[in-house]
Amino acid sequence: MSEQTTIVQAQAQGFELAQERSKDTTGEDTLPSSGAGSVSEHQTLHDEKSSDPEQNLPELAGKYAKYAGEAPDGGFKAWSVILAFGYINAWGIFQTYYEEVLLSSSSPSNIAWIGSVQYALVFLPGLVTGRLFDIGYFKLPYFAASCLLITCNFLIAECTEYWQFFLAQGLGVGICSGVIFGPALGIVSHWFSKRRGLALGVTAIGSSMGGTVFPVAAQNLIPLVGFKWTLRIFGFILLLTLGIANLTIERRLPPTNVKGGLFNLAAFKNPAYTVYCFSGVAAFLGLYTVLTYIPISAVQVGVSNDFSFYLIAIANGSSAFGRLMAGLLADRLGPLNIMTPFTVVAGILTFAWPFAKTEGSLIAIAVIYGFSCGTYVSLLAAPAMAMGAVSDVGRRVGMFMSFAAFGALAGPPISGAINSATGGFEDVGYFAGGVVLFSVGLLILTRYLHLGKLSGKF
């Protein structure tokens, strides 16, 4: 091996590339091969005329040399790449408005399918977007999804039929949000290591900000300018925030051609990872129920429509504090150790929510539930990140997200069907709270399988 190649390999150690290139059995990386799948959207990562992968190291290291070394864990560039602003968490305002005004002839369960498809599609594309992220394709899909998301928002303003809302808001907004969300998580692992929990918390705060701003804006704008112009204004807000995100998001490590296609089946040889995937399904079967139905449940017990819209904003505002707190503590105590107790609180509050009959009690539920739920959502990718190599993080997290999507897809409609069948939300609370607490049991089992004991940092 030449001296020049040795120097380049030393530079590439910070990228965890050179030392990982010989691993090929458990999802770890090899150097990009000459196949089309190893080409990023910005640069050909392999010289097709060369059959020696080591000759490609200068090209790889040259492109990312400015970010060589360990993850910076801070600085303007690191923090700027995780800017985010969520929209999906504002669904509760649409559920209420559609039930009472635009789609009053449709059942709560049918309307909930629009929101649940959105929730699910935030996670489901992770299987594809994670794989694309690992091999270098993420800027172009991110930009295309941003443009389409803004377009869908303007189209929602023109919808009048259920199927139109389902296509534009359920499928359109959901898929675009999923394509955007996947790389946003993968990027965190590139720029943060010791402070990864905090970075994930800050990233998740963007979702809470959107879930706070949009409901408050809707409550004030709809009476003034109507539903159509409210959605158009939302579109302009997204144009600004997504424009900034597209300018700042950037990977630090070079793309890698991980063996195994979309699925890294070897990851499921780790029983802790397998159990954790099932815990995600169970958690999302119940976690979105309160956020979806608390406004309409408030109206049914006599709370004014004006105030009910603010419950979503209150829950998401409180969630922002939970996400930040979770990120700060996770770096010291371990993400799973923070997620578990607060998910217990979220499950208990789901049982209690249907029995809240006054504005004060509903506010208390919204604040505490939002805070508790926020800790889970902000850290859910961290355990999956820790169960393998950084270079395969996109696919590994993507597989977990895709599994969790089935829970998010089924949860709100099942809760809506229970509500329609029973005429109240008590049984809804029992169902949703029960599956959330079941997910807690799986989180505890995950920790035991990973550490070999029930205590310890993880």
PDB file of N, CA and C in Angstrom, residues 32-112:
ATOM      1  N   PRO A  32     -17.703   1.902  -1.373  1.00  0.00           N
ATOM      2  CA  PRO A  32     -18.622   1.884  -2.505  1.00  0.00           C
ATOM      3  C   PRO A  32     -18.029   1.127  -3.665  1.00  0.00           C
ATOM      4  N   SER A  33     -18.863   0.291  -4.250  1.00  0.00           N
ATOM      5  CA  SER A  33     -18.433  -0.461  -5.408  1.00  0.00           C
ATOM      6  C   SER A  33     -18.775   0.297  -6.665  1.00  0.00           C
ATOM      7  N   SER A  34     -18.536  -0.299  -7.839  1.00  0.00           N
ATOM      8  CA  SER A  34     -18.733   0.415  -9.091  1.00  0.00           C
ATOM      9  C   SER A  34     -20.153   0.374  -9.580  1.00  0.00           C
ATOM     10  N   GLY A  35     -21.076  -0.160  -8.786  1.00  0.00           N
ATOM     11  CA  GLY A  35     -22.463  -0.198  -9.194  1.00  0.00           C
ATOM     12  C   GLY A  35     -23.102   1.164  -9.138  1.00  0.00           C
ATOM     13  N   ALA A  36     -24.239   1.314  -9.819  1.00  0.00           N
ATOM     14  CA  ALA A  36     -24.920   2.592  -9.847  1.00  0.00           C
ATOM     15  C   ALA A  36     -25.407   3.003  -8.478  1.00  0.00           C
ATOM     16  N   GLY A  37     -25.689   2.012  -7.616  1.00  0.00           N
ATOM     17  CA  GLY A  37     -26.202   2.331  -6.289  1.00  0.00           C
ATOM     18  C   GLY A  37     -25.201   3.035  -5.411  1.00  0.00           C
ATOM     19  N   SER A  38     -23.920   3.105  -5.811  1.00  0.00           N
ATOM     20  CA  SER A  38     -22.920   3.747  -4.976  1.00  0.00           C
ATOM     21  C   SER A  38     -22.636   5.173  -5.412  1.00  0.00           C
ATOM     22  N   VAL A  39     -23.455   5.714  -6.282  1.00  0.00           N
ATOM     23  CA  VAL A  39     -23.246   7.058  -6.802  1.00  0.00           C
ATOM     24  C   VAL A  39     -24.170   8.017  -6.089  1.00  0.00           C
ATOM     25  N   SER A  40     -23.618   9.086  -5.514  1.00  0.00           N
ATOM     26  CA  SER A  40     -24.451  10.089  -4.866  1.00  0.00           C
ATOM     27  C   SER A  40     -24.953  11.067  -5.895  1.00  0.00           C
ATOM     28  N   GLU A  41     -25.913  11.944  -5.453  1.00  0.00           N
ATOM     29  CA  GLU A  41     -26.469  12.888  -6.405  1.00  0.00           C
ATOM     30  C   GLU A  41     -25.506  14.006  -6.715  1.00  0.00           C
ATOM     31  N   HIS A  42     -24.431  14.149  -5.921  1.00  0.00           N
ATOM     32  CA  HIS A  42     -23.517  15.255  -6.134  1.00  0.00           C
ATOM     33  C   HIS A  42     -22.234  14.834  -6.845  1.00  0.00           C
ATOM     34  N   GLN A  43     -21.838  13.580  -6.684  1.00  0.00           N
ATOM     35  CA  GLN A  43     -20.505  13.214  -7.122  1.00  0.00           C
ATOM     36  C   GLN A  43     -20.415  11.709  -7.305  1.00  0.00           C
ATOM     37  N   THR A  44     -19.742  11.255  -8.339  1.00  0.00           N
ATOM     38  CA  THR A  44     -19.485   9.837  -8.518  1.00  0.00           C
ATOM     39  C   THR A  44     -18.439   9.418  -7.515  1.00  0.00           C
ATOM     40  N   LEU A  45     -18.806   8.436  -6.698  1.00  0.00           N
ATOM     41  CA  LEU A  45     -17.918   8.063  -5.605  1.00  0.00           C
ATOM     42  C   LEU A  45     -16.968   6.936  -5.992  1.00  0.00           C
ATOM     43  N   HIS A  46     -17.051   6.485  -7.222  1.00  0.00           N
ATOM     44  CA  HIS A  46     -16.176   5.386  -7.623  1.00  0.00           C
ATOM     45  C   HIS A  46     -15.704   5.606  -9.040  1.00  0.00           C
ATOM     46  N   ASP A  47     -14.424   5.455  -9.269  1.00  0.00           N
ATOM     47  CA  ASP A  47     -13.871   5.560 -10.612  1.00  0.00           C
ATOM     48  C   ASP A  47     -14.091   4.233 -11.312  1.00  0.00           C
ATOM     49  N   GLU A  48     -14.969   4.248 -12.313  1.00  0.00           N
ATOM     50  CA  GLU A  48     -15.347   2.986 -12.964  1.00  0.00           C
ATOM     51  C   GLU A  48     -14.156   2.333 -13.659  1.00  0.00           C
ATOM     52  N   LYS A  49     -13.099   3.108 -13.899  1.00  0.00           N
ATOM     53  CA  LYS A  49     -11.940   2.534 -14.575  1.00  0.00           C
ATOM     54  C   LYS A  49     -11.041   1.794 -13.594  1.00  0.00           C
ATOM     55  N   SER A  50     -11.311   1.959 -12.317  1.00  0.00           N
ATOM     56  CA  SER A  50     -10.451   1.356 -11.312  1.00  0.00           C
ATOM     57  C   SER A  50     -11.132   0.179 -10.658  1.00  0.00           C
ATOM     58  N   SER A  51     -10.403  -0.863 -10.406  1.00  0.00           N
ATOM     59  CA  SER A  51     -10.953  -2.005  -9.689  1.00  0.00           C
ATOM     60  C   SER A  51     -10.428  -2.057  -8.259  1.00  0.00           C
ATOM     61  N   ASP A  52      -9.562  -1.105  -7.873  1.00  0.00           N
ATOM     62  CA  ASP A  52      -8.995  -1.073  -6.540  1.00  0.00           C
ATOM     63  C   ASP A  52      -9.708  -0.013  -5.719  1.00  0.00           C
ATOM     64  N   PRO A  53     -10.510  -0.410  -4.724  1.00  0.00           N
ATOM     65  CA  PRO A  53     -11.249   0.570  -3.941  1.00  0.00           C
ATOM     66  C   PRO A  53     -10.352   1.589  -3.259  1.00  0.00           C
ATOM     67  N   GLU A  54      -9.091   1.199  -2.919  1.00  0.00           N
ATOM     68  CA  GLU A  54      -8.237   2.128  -2.214  1.00  0.00           C
ATOM     69  C   GLU A  54      -7.912   3.347  -3.053  1.00  0.00           C
ATOM     70  N   GLN A  55      -7.942   3.217  -4.390  1.00  0.00           N
ATOM     71  CA  GLN A  55      -7.648   4.344  -5.252  1.00  0.00           C
ATOM     72  C   GLN A  55      -8.764   5.385  -5.232  1.00  0.00           C
ATOM     73  N   ASN A  56      -9.925   5.001  -4.688  1.00  0.00           N
ATOM     74  CA  ASN A  56     -11.040   5.944  -4.614  1.00  0.00           C
ATOM     75  C   ASN A  56     -11.046   6.741  -3.316  1.00  0.00           C
ATOM     76  N   LEU A  57     -10.223   6.365  -2.340  1.00  0.00           N
ATOM     77  CA  LEU A  57     -10.212   7.056  -1.071  1.00  0.00           C
ATOM     78  C   LEU A  57      -9.876   8.535  -1.186  1.00  0.00           C
ATOM     79  N   PRO A  58      -8.909   8.950  -2.044  1.00  0.00           N
ATOM     80  CA  PRO A  58      -8.642  10.380  -2.146  1.00  0.00           C
ATOM     81  C   PRO A  58      -9.874  11.173  -2.556  1.00  0.00           C
ATOM     82  N   GLU A  59     -10.659  10.619  -3.500  1.00  0.00           N
ATOM     83  CA  GLU A  59     -11.860  11.321  -3.956  1.00  0.00           C
ATOM     84  C   GLU A  59     -12.873  11.447  -2.829  1.00  0.00           C
ATOM     85  N   LEU A  60     -13.054  10.351  -2.069  1.00  0.00           N
ATOM     86  CA  LEU A  60     -13.988  10.381  -0.950  1.00  0.00           C
ATOM     87  C   LEU A  60     -13.540  11.345   0.125  1.00  0.00           C
ATOM     88  N   ALA A  61     -12.267  11.242   0.512  1.00  0.00           N
ATOM     89  CA  ALA A  61     -11.764  12.082   1.588  1.00  0.00           C
ATOM     90  C   ALA A  61     -11.735  13.537   1.176  1.00  0.00           C
ATOM     91  N   GLY A  62     -11.423  13.803  -0.100  1.00  0.00           N
ATOM     92  CA  GLY A  62     -11.358  15.183  -0.565  1.00  0.00           C
ATOM     93  C   GLY A  62     -12.674  15.916  -0.426  1.00  0.00           C
ATOM     94  N   LYS A  63     -13.765  15.246  -0.754  1.00  0.00           N
ATOM     95  CA  LYS A  63     -15.083  15.891  -0.713  1.00  0.00           C
ATOM     96  C   LYS A  63     -15.484  16.233   0.711  1.00  0.00           C
ATOM     97  N   TYR A  64     -15.136  15.392   1.671  1.00  0.00           N
ATOM     98  CA  TYR A  64     -15.583  15.567   3.049  1.00  0.00           C
ATOM     99  C   TYR A  64     -14.437  15.927   4.001  1.00  0.00           C
ATOM    100  N   ALA A  65     -13.261  16.301   3.428  1.00  0.00           N
ATOM    101  CA  ALA A  65     -12.093  16.560   4.263  1.00  0.00           C
ATOM    102  C   ALA A  65     -12.331  17.694   5.258  1.00  0.00           C
ATOM    103  N   LYS A  66     -13.148  18.671   4.863  1.00  0.00           N
ATOM    104  CA  LYS A  66     -13.371  19.814   5.754  1.00  0.00           C
ATOM    105  C   LYS A  66     -14.102  19.407   7.022  1.00  0.00           C
ATOM    106  N   TYR A  67     -14.759  18.221   7.018  1.00  0.00           N
ATOM    107  CA  TYR A  67     -15.476  17.753   8.202  1.00  0.00           C
ATOM    108  C   TYR A  67     -14.787  16.544   8.833  1.00  0.00           C
ATOM    109  N   ALA A  68     -13.495  16.327   8.479  1.00  0.00           N
ATOM    110  CA  ALA A  68     -12.785  15.147   8.970  1.00  0.00           C
ATOM    111  C   ALA A  68     -12.668  15.173  10.483  1.00  0.00           C
ATOM    112  N   GLY A  69     -12.523  13.985  11.059  1.00  0.00           N
ATOM    113  CA  GLY A  69     -12.380  13.869  12.504  1.00  0.00           C
ATOM    114  C   GLY A  69     -13.661  13.389  13.148  1.00  0.00           C
ATOM    115  N   GLU A  70     -13.697  13.490  14.471  1.00  0.00           N
ATOM    116  CA  GLU A  70     -14.869  13.049  15.203  1.00  0.00           C
ATOM    117  C   GLU A  70     -16.026  14.015  15.029  1.00  0.00           C
ATOM    118  N   ALA A  71     -17.217  13.533  15.357  1.00  0.00           N
ATOM    119  CA  ALA A  71     -18.397  14.394  15.270  1.00  0.00           C
ATOM    120  C   ALA A  71     -18.187  15.644  16.117  1.00  0.00           C
ATOM    121  N   PRO A  72     -18.462  16.847  15.588  1.00  0.00           N
ATOM    122  CA  PRO A  72     -18.169  18.081  16.322  1.00  0.00           C
ATOM    123  C   PRO A  72     -19.003  18.274  17.575  1.00  0.00           C
ATOM    124  N   ASP A  73     -20.212  17.683  17.635  1.00  0.00           N
ATOM    125  CA  ASP A  73     -21.073  17.797  18.813  1.00  0.00           C
ATOM    126  C   ASP A  73     -21.420  19.249  19.150  1.00  0.00           C
ATOM    127  N   GLY A  74     -21.403  20.118  18.144  1.00  0.00           N
ATOM    128  CA  GLY A  74     -21.749  21.514  18.391  1.00  0.00           C
ATOM    129  C   GLY A  74     -21.189  22.410  17.307  1.00  0.00           C
ATOM    130  N   GLY A  75     -21.335  23.701  17.492  1.00  0.00           N
ATOM    131  CA  GLY A  75     -20.903  24.654  16.483  1.00  0.00           C
ATOM    132  C   GLY A  75     -22.044  25.031  15.559  1.00  0.00           C
ATOM    133  N   PHE A  76     -21.880  26.143  14.857  1.00  0.00           N
ATOM    134  CA  PHE A  76     -22.959  26.666  14.021  1.00  0.00           C
ATOM    135  C   PHE A  76     -23.393  25.671  12.955  1.00  0.00           C
ATOM    136  N   LYS A  77     -22.424  25.050  12.267  1.00  0.00           N
ATOM    137  CA  LYS A  77     -22.768  24.139  11.180  1.00  0.00           C
ATOM    138  C   LYS A  77     -23.533  22.931  11.704  1.00  0.00           C
ATOM    139  N   ALA A  78     -23.060  22.358  12.813  1.00  0.00           N
ATOM    140  CA  ALA A  78     -23.722  21.166  13.354  1.00  0.00           C
ATOM    141  C   ALA A  78     -25.160  21.471  13.753  1.00  0.00           C
ATOM    142  N   TRP A  79     -25.381  22.611  14.425  1.00  0.00           N
ATOM    143  CA  TRP A  79     -26.737  22.930  14.860  1.00  0.00           C
ATOM    144  C   TRP A  79     -27.618  23.349  13.689  1.00  0.00           C
ATOM    145  N   SER A  80     -27.023  23.965  12.671  1.00  0.00           N
ATOM    146  CA  SER A  80     -27.844  24.450  11.555  1.00  0.00           C
ATOM    147  C   SER A  80     -28.427  23.320  10.717  1.00  0.00           C
ATOM    148  N   VAL A  81     -27.753  22.165  10.684  1.00  0.00           N
ATOM    149  CA  VAL A  81     -28.243  21.081   9.833  1.00  0.00           C
ATOM    150  C   VAL A  81     -29.459  20.372  10.425  1.00  0.00           C
ATOM    151  N   ILE A  82     -29.776  20.636  11.711  1.00  0.00           N
ATOM    152  CA  ILE A  82     -30.897  19.933  12.330  1.00  0.00           C
ATOM    153  C   ILE A  82     -32.096  20.852  12.531  1.00  0.00           C
ATOM    154  N   LEU A  83     -32.111  21.990  11.816  1.00  0.00           N
ATOM    155  CA  LEU A  83     -33.275  22.864  11.885  1.00  0.00           C
ATOM    156  C   LEU A  83     -34.497  22.126  11.368  1.00  0.00           C
ATOM    157  N   ALA A  84     -35.611  22.254  12.047  1.00  0.00           N
ATOM    158  CA  ALA A  84     -36.836  21.550  11.639  1.00  0.00           C
ATOM    159  C   ALA A  84     -38.059  22.335  12.091  1.00  0.00           C
ATOM    160  N   PHE A  85     -39.175  22.088  11.404  1.00  0.00           N
ATOM    161  CA  PHE A  85     -40.434  22.744  11.770  1.00  0.00           C
ATOM    162  C   PHE A  85     -41.557  21.807  11.361  1.00  0.00           C
ATOM    163  N   GLY A  86     -42.254  21.261  12.348  1.00  0.00           N
ATOM    164  CA  GLY A  86     -43.216  20.199  12.078  1.00  0.00           C
ATOM    165  C   GLY A  86     -44.589  20.702  11.663  1.00  0.00           C
ATOM    166  N   TYR A  87     -45.351  19.821  11.034  1.00  0.00           N
ATOM    167  CA  TYR A  87     -46.689  20.158  10.566  1.00  0.00           C
ATOM    168  C   TYR A  87     -47.694  19.067  10.933  1.00  0.00           C
ATOM    169  N   ILE A  88     -47.238  17.811  10.930  1.00  0.00           N
ATOM    170  CA  ILE A  88     -48.122  16.677  11.158  1.00  0.00           C
ATOM    171  C   ILE A  88     -48.789  16.741  12.523  1.00  0.00           C
ATOM    172  N   ASN A  89     -48.076  17.233  13.539  1.00  0.00           N
ATOM    173  CA  ASN A  89     -48.624  17.248  14.892  1.00  0.00           C
ATOM    174  C   ASN A  89     -49.798  18.196  15.059  1.00  0.00           C
ATOM    175  N   ALA A  90     -50.101  18.969  14.044  1.00  0.00           N
ATOM    176  CA  ALA A  90     -51.250  19.876  14.106  1.00  0.00           C
ATOM    177  C   ALA A  90     -52.532  19.193  13.625  1.00  0.00           C
ATOM    178  N   TRP A  91     -52.485  17.888  13.354  1.00  0.00           N
ATOM    179  CA  TRP A  91     -53.635  17.210  12.771  1.00  0.00           C
ATOM    180  C   TRP A  91     -54.896  17.349  13.614  1.00  0.00           C
ATOM    181  N   GLY A  92     -54.764  17.396  14.925  1.00  0.00           N
ATOM    182  CA  GLY A  92     -55.935  17.457  15.800  1.00  0.00           C
ATOM    183  C   GLY A  92     -56.895  18.582  15.441  1.00  0.00           C
ATOM    184  N   ILE A  93     -56.362  19.731  14.984  1.00  0.00           N
ATOM    185  CA  ILE A  93     -57.248  20.842  14.615  1.00  0.00           C
ATOM    186  C   ILE A  93     -58.069  20.497  13.376  1.00  0.00           C
ATOM    187  N   PHE A  94     -57.472  19.733  12.467  1.00  0.00           N
ATOM    188  CA  PHE A  94     -58.196  19.336  11.257  1.00  0.00           C
ATOM    189  C   PHE A  94     -59.253  18.287  11.586  1.00  0.00           C
ATOM    190  N   GLN A  95     -58.927  17.335  12.471  1.00  0.00           N
ATOM    191  CA  GLN A  95     -59.900  16.315  12.876  1.00  0.00           C
ATOM    192  C   GLN A  95     -61.157  16.980  13.405  1.00  0.00           C
ATOM    193  N   THR A  96     -60.987  17.961  14.275  1.00  0.00           N
ATOM    194  CA  THR A  96     -62.134  18.649  14.868  1.00  0.00           C
ATOM    195  C   THR A  96     -62.903  19.455  13.826  1.00  0.00           C
ATOM    196  N   TYR A  97     -62.202  20.208  13.009  1.00  0.00           N
ATOM    197  CA  TYR A  97     -62.859  21.064  12.020  1.00  0.00           C
ATOM    198  C   TYR A  97     -63.581  20.238  10.963  1.00  0.00           C
ATOM    199  N   TYR A  98     -62.973  19.142  10.551  1.00  0.00           N
ATOM    200  CA  TYR A  98     -63.617  18.303   9.540  1.00  0.00           C
ATOM    201  C   TYR A  98     -64.871  17.634  10.101  1.00  0.00           C
ATOM    202  N   GLU A  99     -64.789  17.165  11.358  1.00  0.00           N
ATOM    203  CA  GLU A  99     -65.964  16.520  11.966  1.00  0.00           C
ATOM    204  C   GLU A  99     -67.131  17.494  12.096  1.00  0.00           C
ATOM    205  N   GLU A 100     -66.826  18.726  12.406  1.00  0.00           N
ATOM    206  CA  GLU A 100     -67.893  19.684  12.704  1.00  0.00           C
ATOM    207  C   GLU A 100     -68.343  20.485  11.487  1.00  0.00           C
ATOM    208  N   VAL A 101     -67.471  20.656  10.486  1.00  0.00           N
ATOM    209  CA  VAL A 101     -67.799  21.565   9.379  1.00  0.00           C
ATOM    210  C   VAL A 101     -67.685  20.889   8.015  1.00  0.00           C
ATOM    211  N   LEU A 102     -66.493  20.644   7.558  1.00  0.00           N
ATOM    212  CA  LEU A 102     -66.293  20.250   6.162  1.00  0.00           C
ATOM    213  C   LEU A 102     -66.732  18.834   5.847  1.00  0.00           C
ATOM    214  N   LEU A 103     -66.545  17.901   6.775  1.00  0.00           N
ATOM    215  CA  LEU A 103     -66.860  16.484   6.516  1.00  0.00           C
ATOM    216  C   LEU A 103     -67.785  15.947   7.603  1.00  0.00           C
ATOM    217  N   SER A 104     -68.785  16.730   7.946  1.00  0.00           N
ATOM    218  CA  SER A 104     -69.674  16.361   9.053  1.00  0.00           C
ATOM    219  C   SER A 104     -70.468  15.090   8.772  1.00  0.00           C
ATOM    220  N   SER A 105     -70.592  14.723   7.500  1.00  0.00           N
ATOM    221  CA  SER A 105     -71.321  13.498   7.158  1.00  0.00           C
ATOM    222  C   SER A 105     -70.463  12.238   7.297  1.00  0.00           C
ATOM    223  N   SER A 106     -69.171  12.408   7.512  1.00  0.00           N
ATOM    224  CA  SER A 106     -68.260  11.265   7.669  1.00  0.00           C
ATOM    225  C   SER A 106     -68.080  10.939   9.147  1.00  0.00           C
ATOM    226  N   SER A 107     -67.833   9.668   9.443  1.00  0.00           N
ATOM    227  CA  SER A 107     -67.651   9.254  10.834  1.00  0.00           C
ATOM    228  C   SER A 107     -66.287   9.694  11.350  1.00  0.00           C
ATOM    229  N   PRO A 108     -66.138   9.840  12.682  1.00  0.00           N
ATOM    230  CA  PRO A 108     -64.826  10.184  13.247  1.00  0.00           C
ATOM    231  C   PRO A 108     -63.731   9.203  12.844  1.00  0.00           C
ATOM    232  N   SER A 109     -64.096   7.929  12.750  1.00  0.00           N
ATOM    233  CA  SER A 109     -63.102   6.924  12.372  1.00  0.00           C
ATOM    234  C   SER A 109     -62.609   7.138  10.951  1.00  0.00           C
ATOM    235  N   ASN A 110     -63.540   7.419  10.037  1.00  0.00           N
ATOM    236  CA  ASN A 110     -63.135   7.648   8.644  1.00  0.00           C
ATOM    237  C   ASN A 110     -62.258   8.882   8.520  1.00  0.00           C
ATOM    238  N   ILE A 111     -62.636   9.939   9.221  1.00  0.00           N
ATOM    239  CA  ILE A 111     -61.828  11.155   9.176  1.00  0.00           C
ATOM    240  C   ILE A 111     -60.451  10.897   9.780  1.00  0.00           C
ATOM    241  N   ALA A 112     -60.422  10.099  10.834  1.00  0.00           N
ATOM    242  CA  ALA A 112     -59.148   9.796  11.494  1.00  0.00           C
ATOM    243  C   ALA A 112     -58.183   9.070  10.566  1.00  0.00           C
TER     244      ALA A 112
END
